[in-house]
């Protein structure tokens, strides 16, 4: 089955700097790659997603890139702010409405 | 608008006791339904998902089971809890599309097995 690995597990950045979180997946049939943000004590919420027919997608300060050949995708956050501090999860869907998550990255933005 | 309700929010159970967590979705029809477990400091582990009444896909062959007796109801059960079953359980739903879409999570149920 699909296996998603996520790095780093913890990331600390200075306010205003960029943050990059990387994920790899194992199933070449996977075609949908969302990113979720979970603030402390809250439920995960979708922040951006990308499908396999697109290489990059951007939404204001966040962007996701996908390399299907290498089977990896990344989340980029620019001009980080304290409210970006949270746990970020990547995920991959090998089809059939199944969604497999990575282990998560704790992002701390220091002001 | 669509809402998802999950209960109980917190429970403490002894080892060997049964478990029943319930999840219902309102404001939509034919949703895909999911149960995930989030252990402390860990990611979201997919336990079960369902694309229709009575249709359950199991990802974790342990002492947990799931049922979908109605279109918008998803139940997670165990006959005898283990210590390792402790964790934060999240129910989620998504619109049934040709492909996987956005998941909307419930507020979660925190289970402590003693």
CSV table of C-alpha atoms in Angstrom, one decimal, chain B:
chain,number,residue,atom,x,y,z
B,1,UNK,CA,-24.1,23.9,5.4
B,2,UNK,CA,-22.4,20.6,6.2
B,3,UNK,CA,-21.5,19.6,9.8
B,4,UNK,CA,-19.8,16.6,11.4
B,5,UNK,CA,-20.4,15.5,14.9
B,6,UNK,CA,-18.3,13.0,16.8
B,7,UNK,CA,-18.8,11.7,20.3
B,8,UNK,CA,-17.9,11.2,23.0
B,9,UNK,CA,-15.2,13.9,23.1
B,10,UNK,CA,-13.2,12.2,25.9
B,11,UNK,CA,-13.4,8.8,27.5
B,12,UNK,CA,-11.3,6.7,29.9
B,13,UNK,CA,-11.7,3.0,29.6
B,14,UNK,CA,-10.2,0.0,31.3
B,15,UNK,CA,-8.2,-2.6,29.3
B,16,UNK,CA,-10.6,-5.3,28.0
B,17,UNK,CA,-13.6,-3.1,28.0
B,18,UNK,CA,-15.7,-2.5,24.8
B,19,UNK,CA,-15.6,0.7,22.8
B,20,UNK,CA,-18.0,2.6,20.6
B,21,UNK,CA,-17.3,6.0,19.0
B,22,UNK,CA,-19.9,7.5,16.8
B,23,UNK,CA,-19.8,10.0,14.0
B,24,UNK,CA,-22.6,11.6,12.0
B,25,UNK,CA,-22.6,14.0,9.1
B,26,UNK,CA,-25.3,16.4,8.4
B,27,UNK,CA,-26.2,18.5,5.3
B,28,UNK,CA,-24.8,16.2,2.7
B,29,UNK,CA,-25.6,12.8,1.1
B,30,UNK,CA,-23.5,9.8,0.1
B,31,UNK,CA,-20.3,11.1,1.8
B,32,UNK,CA,-17.1,9.1,2.0
B,33,UNK,CA,-16.4,8.5,5.7
B,34,UNK,CA,-13.1,7.9,7.4
B,35,UNK,CA,-11.7,7.0,10.8
B,36,UNK,CA,-8.1,8.1,11.6
B,37,UNK,CA,-6.1,7.7,14.8
B,38,UNK,CA,-3.5,10.3,15.9
B,39,UNK,CA,-1.1,9.0,18.5
B,40,UNK,CA,0.8,11.5,20.6
B,41,UNK,CA,3.5,13.1,18.4
B,42,UNK,CA,2.6,11.0,15.5
B,43,UNK,CA,0.8,11.4,12.2
B,44,UNK,CA,-2.7,10.5,11.1
B,45,UNK,CA,-3.1,6.8,10.7
B,46,UNK,CA,-5.9,5.7,8.5
B,47,UNK,CA,-8.0,3.0,10.2
B,48,UNK,CA,-11.1,2.6,8.1
B,49,UNK,CA,-12.9,4.3,5.2
B,50,UNK,CA,-16.3,3.8,3.6
B,51,UNK,CA,-17.7,4.8,0.3
B,52,UNK,CA,-21.2,3.6,1.0
B,53,UNK,CA,-23.6,1.9,3.5
B,54,UNK,CA,-22.1,-1.4,4.6
B,55,UNK,CA,-18.9,-0.9,2.6
B,56,UNK,CA,-15.9,-0.8,4.9
B,57,UNK,CA,-12.3,-0.8,3.9
B,58,UNK,CA,-9.9,-1.7,6.7
B,59,UNK,CA,-6.3,-0.5,6.8
B,60,UNK,CA,-5.4,-1.7,10.2
B,61,UNK,CA,-6.0,-5.4,11.0
B,62,UNK,CA,-6.2,-5.0,14.8
B,63,UNK,CA,-9.0,-5.4,17.3
B,64,UNK,CA,-10.9,-2.4,16.0
B,65,UNK,CA,-13.9,-2.6,13.6
B,66,UNK,CA,-16.1,-0.1,11.9
B,67,UNK,CA,-19.6,-0.1,10.7
B,68,UNK,CA,-21.8,2.2,8.6
B,69,UNK,CA,-25.4,1.4,9.4
B,70,UNK,CA,-26.8,4.5,7.8
B,71,UNK,CA,-25.6,6.8,4.9
B,72,UNK,CA,-24.3,9.5,7.3
B,73,UNK,CA,-23.3,7.5,10.3
B,74,UNK,CA,-19.9,5.8,10.9
B,75,UNK,CA,-19.1,3.9,14.1
B,76,UNK,CA,-15.8,2.7,15.4
B,77,UNK,CA,-15.9,-0.3,17.8
B,78,UNK,CA,-13.8,-2.7,19.8
B,79,UNK,CA,-14.9,-5.7,21.8
B,80,UNK,CA,-11.8,-5.6,24.1
B,81,UNK,CA,-9.6,-2.5,24.3
B,82,UNK,CA,-5.8,-2.7,24.5
B,83,UNK,CA,-3.5,-0.2,26.1
B,84,UNK,CA,-2.2,0.5,22.6
B,85,UNK,CA,-5.6,1.7,21.5
B,86,UNK,CA,-5.1,4.9,23.4
B,87,UNK,CA,-5.1,8.0,21.1
B,88,UNK,CA,-7.0,10.7,19.5
B,89,UNK,CA,-9.6,9.4,17.0
B,90,UNK,CA,-10.7,11.6,14.2
B,91,UNK,CA,-13.7,11.0,12.0
B,92,UNK,CA,-13.8,12.8,8.6
B,93,UNK,CA,-16.0,13.0,5.6
B,94,UNK,CA,-15.5,14.0,1.9
B,95,UNK,CA,-17.8,14.6,-1.0
B,96,UNK,CA,-18.0,11.5,-3.2
B,97,UNK,CA,-16.3,12.5,-6.4
B,98,UNK,CA,-14.5,10.7,-9.2
B,99,UNK,CA,-11.3,11.2,-7.3
B,100,UNK,CA,-10.4,11.9,-3.6
B,101,UNK,CA,-11.3,15.4,-2.4
B,102,UNK,CA,-11.0,17.5,0.7
B,103,UNK,CA,-11.5,15.9,4.0
B,104,UNK,CA,-13.5,17.6,6.7
B,105,UNK,CA,-12.6,16.4,10.2
B,106,UNK,CA,-14.7,16.2,13.3
B,107,UNK,CA,-13.4,17.6,16.6
B,108,UNK,CA,-12.0,14.2,17.7
B,109,UNK,CA,-12.4,11.7,20.5
B,110,UNK,CA,-9.6,11.3,23.0
B,111,UNK,CA,-9.4,7.8,24.3
B,112,UNK,CA,-7.3,6.7,27.3
B,113,UNK,CA,-7.1,3.0,28.0
B,114,UNK,CA,-5.9,2.2,31.6
